[in-house]
PDB file of N, CA and C in Angstrom:
ATOM      1  N   MET A   1     -27.064 -14.324 -12.528  1.00 64.00           N
ATOM      2  CA  MET A   1     -25.776 -13.649 -12.418  1.00 64.00           C
ATOM      3  C   MET A   1     -25.746 -12.874 -11.095  1.00 64.00           C
ATOM      4  N   PRO A   2     -24.703 -13.036 -10.286  1.00 71.00           N
ATOM      5  CA  PRO A   2     -24.642 -12.351  -9.024  1.00 71.00           C
ATOM      6  C   PRO A   2     -24.373 -10.835  -9.230  1.00 71.00           C
ATOM      7  N   PRO A   3     -24.726 -10.003  -8.250  1.00 85.00           N
ATOM      8  CA  PRO A   3     -24.501  -8.567  -8.404  1.00 85.00           C
ATOM      9  C   PRO A   3     -22.977  -8.291  -8.522  1.00 85.00           C
ATOM     10  N   ARG A   4     -22.646  -7.282  -9.289  1.00 94.00           N
ATOM     11  CA  ARG A   4     -21.243  -6.968  -9.538  1.00 94.00           C
ATOM     12  C   ARG A   4     -20.689  -6.109  -8.393  1.00 94.00           C
ATOM     13  N   ALA A   5     -19.466  -6.436  -8.027  1.00 96.00           N
ATOM     14  CA  ALA A   5     -18.759  -5.620  -7.017  1.00 96.00           C
ATOM     15  C   ALA A   5     -18.298  -4.327  -7.672  1.00 96.00           C
ATOM     16  N   THR A   6     -18.454  -3.221  -6.959  1.00 96.00           N
ATOM     17  CA  THR A   6     -18.049  -1.920  -7.500  1.00 96.00           C
ATOM     18  C   THR A   6     -17.266  -1.149  -6.481  1.00 96.00           C
ATOM     19  N   TRP A   7     -16.558  -0.100  -6.941  1.00 95.00           N
ATOM     20  CA  TRP A   7     -15.826   0.815  -6.057  1.00 95.00           C
ATOM     21  C   TRP A   7     -16.746   1.861  -5.536  1.00 95.00           C
ATOM     22  N   ARG A   8     -16.577   2.225  -4.291  1.00 94.00           N
ATOM     23  CA  ARG A   8     -17.294   3.347  -3.644  1.00 94.00           C
ATOM     24  C   ARG A   8     -16.270   4.139  -2.827  1.00 94.00           C
ATOM     25  N   GLN A   9     -16.520   5.439  -2.743  1.00 92.00           N
ATOM     26  CA  GLN A   9     -15.630   6.241  -1.924  1.00 92.00           C
ATOM     27  C   GLN A   9     -16.322   6.451  -0.568  1.00 92.00           C
ATOM     28  N   LEU A  10     -15.577   6.095   0.469  1.00 89.00           N
ATOM     29  CA  LEU A  10     -16.046   6.230   1.850  1.00 89.00           C
ATOM     30  C   LEU A  10     -15.097   7.192   2.543  1.00 89.00           C
ATOM     31  N   ASN A  11     -15.579   8.390   2.837  1.00 89.00           N
ATOM     32  CA  ASN A  11     -14.743   9.467   3.336  1.00 89.00           C
ATOM     33  C   ASN A  11     -13.681   9.731   2.248  1.00 89.00           C
ATOM     34  N   SER A  12     -12.419   9.534   2.523  1.00 87.00           N
ATOM     35  CA  SER A  12     -11.383   9.781   1.496  1.00 87.00           C
ATOM     36  C   SER A  12     -10.753   8.481   1.010  1.00 87.00           C
ATOM     37  N   GLU A  13     -11.380   7.350   1.299  1.00 89.00           N
ATOM     38  CA  GLU A  13     -10.824   6.035   0.966  1.00 89.00           C
ATOM     39  C   GLU A  13     -11.725   5.315  -0.036  1.00 89.00           C
ATOM     40  N   TRP A  14     -11.100   4.628  -1.008  1.00 92.00           N
ATOM     41  CA  TRP A  14     -11.851   3.813  -1.924  1.00 92.00           C
ATOM     42  C   TRP A  14     -12.022   2.400  -1.304  1.00 92.00           C
ATOM     43  N   VAL A  15     -13.300   1.953  -1.296  1.00 95.00           N
ATOM     44  CA  VAL A  15     -13.632   0.626  -0.762  1.00 95.00           C
ATOM     45  C   VAL A  15     -14.423  -0.146  -1.791  1.00 95.00           C
ATOM     46  N   ILE A  16     -14.570  -1.415  -1.508  1.00 96.00           N
ATOM     47  CA  ILE A  16     -15.321  -2.333  -2.392  1.00 96.00           C
ATOM     48  C   ILE A  16     -16.731  -2.458  -1.824  1.00 96.00           C
ATOM     49  N   ARG A  17     -17.724  -2.406  -2.722  1.00 96.00           N
ATOM     50  CA  ARG A  17     -19.115  -2.629  -2.328  1.00 96.00           C
ATOM     51  C   ARG A  17     -19.559  -3.888  -3.062  1.00 96.00           C
ATOM     52  N   ALA A  18     -19.911  -4.934  -2.270  1.00 96.00           N
ATOM     53  CA  ALA A  18     -20.254  -6.228  -2.869  1.00 96.00           C
ATOM     54  C   ALA A  18     -21.177  -6.975  -1.907  1.00 96.00           C
ATOM     55  N   LYS A  19     -21.684  -8.120  -2.402  1.00 95.00           N
ATOM     56  CA  LYS A  19     -22.480  -9.000  -1.540  1.00 95.00           C
ATOM     57  C   LYS A  19     -21.734 -10.309  -1.274  1.00 95.00           C
ATOM     58  N   ASN A  20     -21.963 -10.855  -0.086  1.00 92.00           N
ATOM     59  CA  ASN A  20     -21.430 -12.164   0.286  1.00 92.00           C
ATOM     60  C   ASN A  20     -19.934 -12.275   0.138  1.00 92.00           C
ATOM     61  N   ILE A  21     -19.214 -11.360   0.757  1.00 94.00           N
ATOM     62  CA  ILE A  21     -17.733 -11.411   0.699  1.00 94.00           C
ATOM     63  C   ILE A  21     -17.157 -11.558   2.076  1.00 94.00           C
ATOM     64  N   GLN A  22     -15.974 -12.087   2.137  1.00 94.00           N
ATOM     65  CA  GLN A  22     -15.233 -12.264   3.397  1.00 94.00           C
ATOM     66  C   GLN A  22     -13.805 -11.875   3.170  1.00 94.00           C
ATOM     67  N   ALA A  23     -13.081 -11.623   4.245  1.00 94.00           N
ATOM     68  CA  ALA A  23     -11.662 -11.320   4.167  1.00 94.00           C
ATOM     69  C   ALA A  23     -10.959 -12.479   3.451  1.00 94.00           C
ATOM     70  N   GLY A  24     -10.072 -12.146   2.533  1.00 93.00           N
ATOM     71  CA  GLY A  24      -9.303 -13.146   1.777  1.00 93.00           C
ATOM     72  C   GLY A  24      -9.924 -13.500   0.432  1.00 93.00           C
ATOM     73  N   ASP A  25     -11.185 -13.132   0.196  1.00 95.00           N
ATOM     74  CA  ASP A  25     -11.823 -13.434  -1.085  1.00 95.00           C
ATOM     75  C   ASP A  25     -11.126 -12.663  -2.196  1.00 95.00           C
ATOM     76  N   LYS A  26     -10.969 -13.279  -3.358  1.00 95.00           N
ATOM     77  CA  LYS A  26     -10.458 -12.602  -4.554  1.00 95.00           C
ATOM     78  C   LYS A  26     -11.668 -12.378  -5.481  1.00 95.00           C
ATOM     79  N   ILE A  27     -11.917 -11.093  -5.793  1.00 95.00           N
ATOM     80  CA  ILE A  27     -13.090 -10.785  -6.614  1.00 95.00           C
ATOM     81  C   ILE A  27     -12.715  -9.754  -7.697  1.00 95.00           C
ATOM     82  N   THR A  28     -13.553  -9.660  -8.727  1.00 95.00           N
ATOM     83  CA  THR A  28     -13.389  -8.637  -9.747  1.00 95.00           C
ATOM     84  C   THR A  28     -14.263  -7.441  -9.343  1.00 95.00           C
ATOM     85  N   VAL A  29     -13.632  -6.262  -9.279  1.00 96.00           N
ATOM     86  CA  VAL A  29     -14.316  -5.062  -8.880  1.00 96.00           C
ATOM     87  C   VAL A  29     -14.372  -4.128 -10.098  1.00 96.00           C
ATOM     88  N   TYR A  30     -15.561  -3.581 -10.401  1.00 96.00           N
ATOM     89  CA  TYR A  30     -15.766  -2.795 -11.591  1.00 96.00           C
ATOM     90  C   TYR A  30     -15.852  -1.308 -11.319  1.00 96.00           C
ATOM     91  N   ARG A  31     -15.273  -0.498 -12.227  1.00 93.00           N
ATOM     92  CA  ARG A  31     -15.377   0.956 -12.165  1.00 93.00           C
ATOM     93  C   ARG A  31     -16.595   1.366 -12.945  1.00 93.00           C
ATOM     94  N   ARG A  32     -16.900   2.671 -12.893  1.00 91.00           N
ATOM     95  CA  ARG A  32     -18.078   3.195 -13.629  1.00 91.00           C
ATOM     96  C   ARG A  32     -17.952   2.986 -15.131  1.00 91.00           C
ATOM     97  N   ASP A  33     -16.711   3.036 -15.642  1.00 93.00           N
ATOM     98  CA  ASP A  33     -16.528   2.876 -17.079  1.00 93.00           C
ATOM     99  C   ASP A  33     -16.585   1.422 -17.538  1.00 93.00           C
ATOM    100  N   GLY A  34     -16.822   0.494 -16.612  1.00 91.00           N
ATOM    101  CA  GLY A  34     -16.973  -0.916 -16.946  1.00 91.00           C
ATOM    102  C   GLY A  34     -15.702  -1.734 -16.822  1.00 91.00           C
ATOM    103  N   ALA A  35     -14.557  -1.050 -16.648  1.00 93.00           N
ATOM    104  CA  ALA A  35     -13.276  -1.773 -16.487  1.00 93.00           C
ATOM    105  C   ALA A  35     -13.257  -2.496 -15.153  1.00 93.00           C
ATOM    106  N   GLY A  36     -12.714  -3.691 -15.142  1.00 94.00           N
ATOM    107  CA  GLY A  36     -12.652  -4.462 -13.892  1.00 94.00           C
ATOM    108  C   GLY A  36     -11.224  -4.741 -13.501  1.00 94.00           C
ATOM    109  N   SER A  37     -11.011  -4.921 -12.215  1.00 93.00           N
ATOM    110  CA  SER A  37      -9.677  -5.283 -11.694  1.00 93.00           C
ATOM    111  C   SER A  37      -9.852  -6.355 -10.617  1.00 93.00           C
ATOM    112  N   GLU A  38      -8.908  -7.268 -10.575  1.00 93.00           N
ATOM    113  CA  GLU A  38      -8.915  -8.312  -9.553  1.00 93.00           C
ATOM    114  C   GLU A  38      -8.417  -7.746  -8.250  1.00 93.00           C
ATOM    115  N   GLU A  39      -9.163  -7.899  -7.182  1.00 94.00           N
ATOM    116  CA  GLU A  39      -8.774  -7.399  -5.864  1.00 94.00           C
ATOM    117  C   GLU A  39      -8.959  -8.504  -4.818  1.00 94.00           C
ATOM    118  N   THR A  40      -8.220  -8.378  -3.751  1.00 94.00           N
ATOM    119  CA  THR A  40      -8.362  -9.283  -2.603  1.00 94.00           C
ATOM    120  C   THR A  40      -8.937  -8.489  -1.449  1.00 94.00           C
ATOM    121  N   VAL A  41      -9.961  -9.024  -0.805  1.00 94.00           N
ATOM    122  CA  VAL A  41     -10.615  -8.347   0.326  1.00 94.00           C
ATOM    123  C   VAL A  41      -9.726  -8.475   1.561  1.00 94.00           C
ATOM    124  N   ALA A  42      -9.365  -7.325   2.124  1.00 93.00           N
ATOM    125  CA  ALA A  42      -8.538  -7.329   3.347  1.00 93.00           C
ATOM    126  C   ALA A  42      -9.433  -7.466   4.569  1.00 93.00           C
ATOM    127  N   GLU A  43     -10.501  -6.705   4.624  1.00 94.00           N
ATOM    128  CA  GLU A  43     -11.448  -6.800   5.753  1.00 94.00           C
ATOM    129  C   GLU A  43     -12.761  -6.191   5.377  1.00 94.00           C
ATOM    130  N   VAL A  44     -13.848  -6.733   5.937  1.00 96.00           N
ATOM    131  CA  VAL A  44     -15.172  -6.198   5.732  1.00 96.00           C
ATOM    132  C   VAL A  44     -15.375  -5.123   6.793  1.00 96.00           C
ATOM    133  N   LEU A  45     -15.752  -3.934   6.321  1.00 95.00           N
ATOM    134  CA  LEU A  45     -15.885  -2.803   7.227  1.00 95.00           C
ATOM    135  C   LEU A  45     -17.287  -2.706   7.877  1.00 95.00           C
ATOM    136  N   ARG A  46     -18.318  -2.906   7.043  1.00 94.00           N
ATOM    137  CA  ARG A  46     -19.676  -2.843   7.580  1.00 94.00           C
ATOM    138  C   ARG A  46     -20.672  -3.424   6.614  1.00 94.00           C
ATOM    139  N   GLU A  47     -21.842  -3.749   7.149  1.00 94.00           N
ATOM    140  CA  GLU A  47     -22.980  -4.235   6.389  1.00 94.00           C
ATOM    141  C   GLU A  47     -23.873  -3.059   6.022  1.00 94.00           C
ATOM    142  N   GLU A  48     -24.463  -3.126   4.842  1.00 91.00           N
ATOM    143  CA  GLU A  48     -25.429  -2.112   4.409  1.00 91.00           C
ATOM    144  C   GLU A  48     -26.777  -2.818   4.136  1.00 91.00           C
ATOM    145  N   PRO A  49     -27.809  -2.034   3.901  1.00 88.00           N
ATOM    146  CA  PRO A  49     -29.115  -2.638   3.592  1.00 88.00           C
ATOM    147  C   PRO A  49     -29.082  -3.559   2.400  1.00 88.00           C
ATOM    148  N   ALA A  50     -29.952  -4.517   2.386  1.00 89.00           N
ATOM    149  CA  ALA A  50     -30.168  -5.471   1.285  1.00 89.00           C
ATOM    150  C   ALA A  50     -28.950  -6.420   1.094  1.00 89.00           C
ATOM    151  N   GLY A  51     -28.156  -6.603   2.133  1.00 90.00           N
ATOM    152  CA  GLY A  51     -27.086  -7.568   2.037  1.00 90.00           C
ATOM    153  C   GLY A  51     -25.751  -7.053   1.466  1.00 90.00           C
ATOM    154  N   TRP A  52     -25.680  -5.772   1.131  1.00 95.00           N
ATOM    155  CA  TRP A  52     -24.416  -5.221   0.610  1.00 95.00           C
ATOM    156  C   TRP A  52     -23.429  -5.048   1.756  1.00 95.00           C
ATOM    157  N   GLN A  53     -22.148  -5.164   1.416  1.00 96.00           N
ATOM    158  CA  GLN A  53     -21.060  -4.997   2.400  1.00 96.00           C
ATOM    159  C   GLN A  53     -20.039  -4.015   1.814  1.00 96.00           C
ATOM    160  N   LEU A  54     -19.433  -3.255   2.674  1.00 96.00           N
ATOM    161  CA  LEU A  54     -18.298  -2.408   2.291  1.00 96.00           C
ATOM    162  C   LEU A  54     -17.065  -3.066   2.847  1.00 96.00           C
ATOM    163  N   ALA A  55     -16.026  -3.159   2.007  1.00 96.00           N
ATOM    164  CA  ALA A  55     -14.800  -3.852   2.421  1.00 96.00           C
ATOM    165  C   ALA A  55     -13.567  -3.078   1.945  1.00 96.00           C
ATOM    166  N   ARG A  56     -12.522  -3.191   2.701  1.00 94.00           N
ATOM    167  CA  ARG A  56     -11.237  -2.584   2.355  1.00 94.00           C
ATOM    168  C   ARG A  56     -10.440  -3.591   1.536  1.00 94.00           C
ATOM    169  N   PRO A  57      -9.883  -3.176   0.378  1.00 93.00           N
ATOM    170  CA  PRO A  57      -9.048  -4.103  -0.389  1.00 93.00           C
ATOM    171  C   PRO A  57      -7.622  -4.112   0.159  1.00 93.00           C
ATOM    172  N   LEU A  58      -6.891  -5.179  -0.165  1.00 90.00           N
ATOM    173  CA  LEU A  58      -5.470  -5.140   0.173  1.00 90.00           C
ATOM    174  C   LEU A  58      -4.833  -4.058  -0.627  1.00 90.00           C
ATOM    175  N   LYS A  59      -3.834  -3.414  -0.086  1.00 79.00           N
ATOM    176  CA  LYS A  59      -3.139  -2.332  -0.770  1.00 79.00           C
ATOM    177  C   LYS A  59      -2.391  -2.901  -1.959  1.00 79.00           C
ATOM    178  N   ALA A  60      -2.620  -2.331  -3.122  1.00 56.00           N
ATOM    179  CA  ALA A  60      -1.918  -2.779  -4.322  1.00 56.00           C
ATOM    180  C   ALA A  60      -0.578  -2.023  -4.403  1.00 56.00           C
ATOM    181  N   GLU A  61       0.429  -2.737  -4.884  1.00 52.00           N
ATOM    182  CA  GLU A  61       1.700  -2.088  -5.112  1.00 52.00           C
ATOM    183  C   GLU A  61       1.598  -1.261  -6.382  1.00 52.00           C
ATOM    184  N   VAL A  62       2.153  -0.074  -6.359  1.00 48.00           N
ATOM    185  CA  VAL A  62       2.172   0.741  -7.516  1.00 48.00           C
ATOM    186  C   VAL A  62       3.441   0.393  -8.310  1.00 48.00           C
ATOM    187  N   ARG A  63       3.238  -0.147  -9.495  1.00 49.00           N
ATOM    188  CA  ARG A  63       4.375  -0.589 -10.311  1.00 49.00           C
ATOM    189  C   ARG A  63       4.879   0.585 -11.164  1.00 49.00           C
ATOM    190  N   GLU A  64       6.027   0.404 -11.756  1.00 53.00           N
ATOM    191  CA  GLU A  64       6.601   1.471 -12.596  1.00 53.00           C
ATOM    192  C   GLU A  64       5.695   1.837 -13.740  1.00 53.00           C
ATOM    193  N   ASP A  65       4.896   0.908 -14.287  1.00 54.00           N
ATOM    194  CA  ASP A  65       4.014   1.202 -15.393  1.00 54.00           C
ATOM    195  C   ASP A  65       2.713   1.865 -14.915  1.00 54.00           C
ATOM    196  N   GLY A  66       2.591   2.111 -13.615  1.00 52.00           N
ATOM    197  CA  GLY A  66       1.420   2.824 -13.078  1.00 52.00           C
ATOM    198  C   GLY A  66       0.254   1.934 -12.736  1.00 52.00           C
ATOM    199  N   THR A  67       0.322   0.606 -13.033  1.00 53.00           N
ATOM    200  CA  THR A  67      -0.793  -0.277 -12.721  1.00 53.00           C
ATOM    201  C   THR A  67      -0.782  -0.576 -11.222  1.00 53.00           C
ATOM    202  N   GLY A  68      -1.912  -1.021 -10.750  1.00 54.00           N
ATOM    203  CA  GLY A  68      -2.021  -1.389  -9.342  1.00 54.00           C
ATOM    204  C   GLY A  68      -2.476  -0.229  -8.485  1.00 54.00           C
ATOM    205  N   GLN A  69      -2.822   0.894  -9.058  1.00 52.00           N
ATOM    206  CA  GLN A  69      -3.298   2.041  -8.279  1.00 52.00           C
ATOM    207  C   GLN A  69      -4.812   1.918  -8.052  1.00 52.00           C
ATOM    208  N   ARG A  70      -5.260   2.577  -7.011  1.00 52.00           N
ATOM    209  CA  ARG A  70      -6.716   2.611  -6.760  1.00 52.00           C
ATOM    210  C   ARG A  70      -7.414   3.353  -7.928  1.00 52.00           C
ATOM    211  N   PRO A  71      -8.692   3.123  -8.126  1.00 50.00           N
ATOM    212  CA  PRO A  71      -9.408   3.745  -9.244  1.00 50.00           C
ATOM    213  C   PRO A  71      -9.495   5.261  -9.041  1.00 50.00           C
ATOM    214  N   LEU A  72      -9.639   5.962 -10.150  1.00 40.00           N
ATOM    215  CA  LEU A  72      -9.797   7.433 -10.097  1.00 40.00           C
ATOM    216  C   LEU A  72     -11.210   7.821 -10.140  1.00 40.00           C
TER     217      LEU A  72
END
């Protein structure tokens, strides 16, 4: 099973932390509570040790029902 993509806060921005990702990839990103959301990688920001990468997701539209927001 490949490592799970998770949310990380970088300065004041939420980014994706995952392995082997590229701009345009659609991946499931998990929060600490185990809930996952489908995200599209906008751009890879930097490489970290052991092959991890930090990436910016495409901005989600905030819908009237409140879905599509960044994780809390």
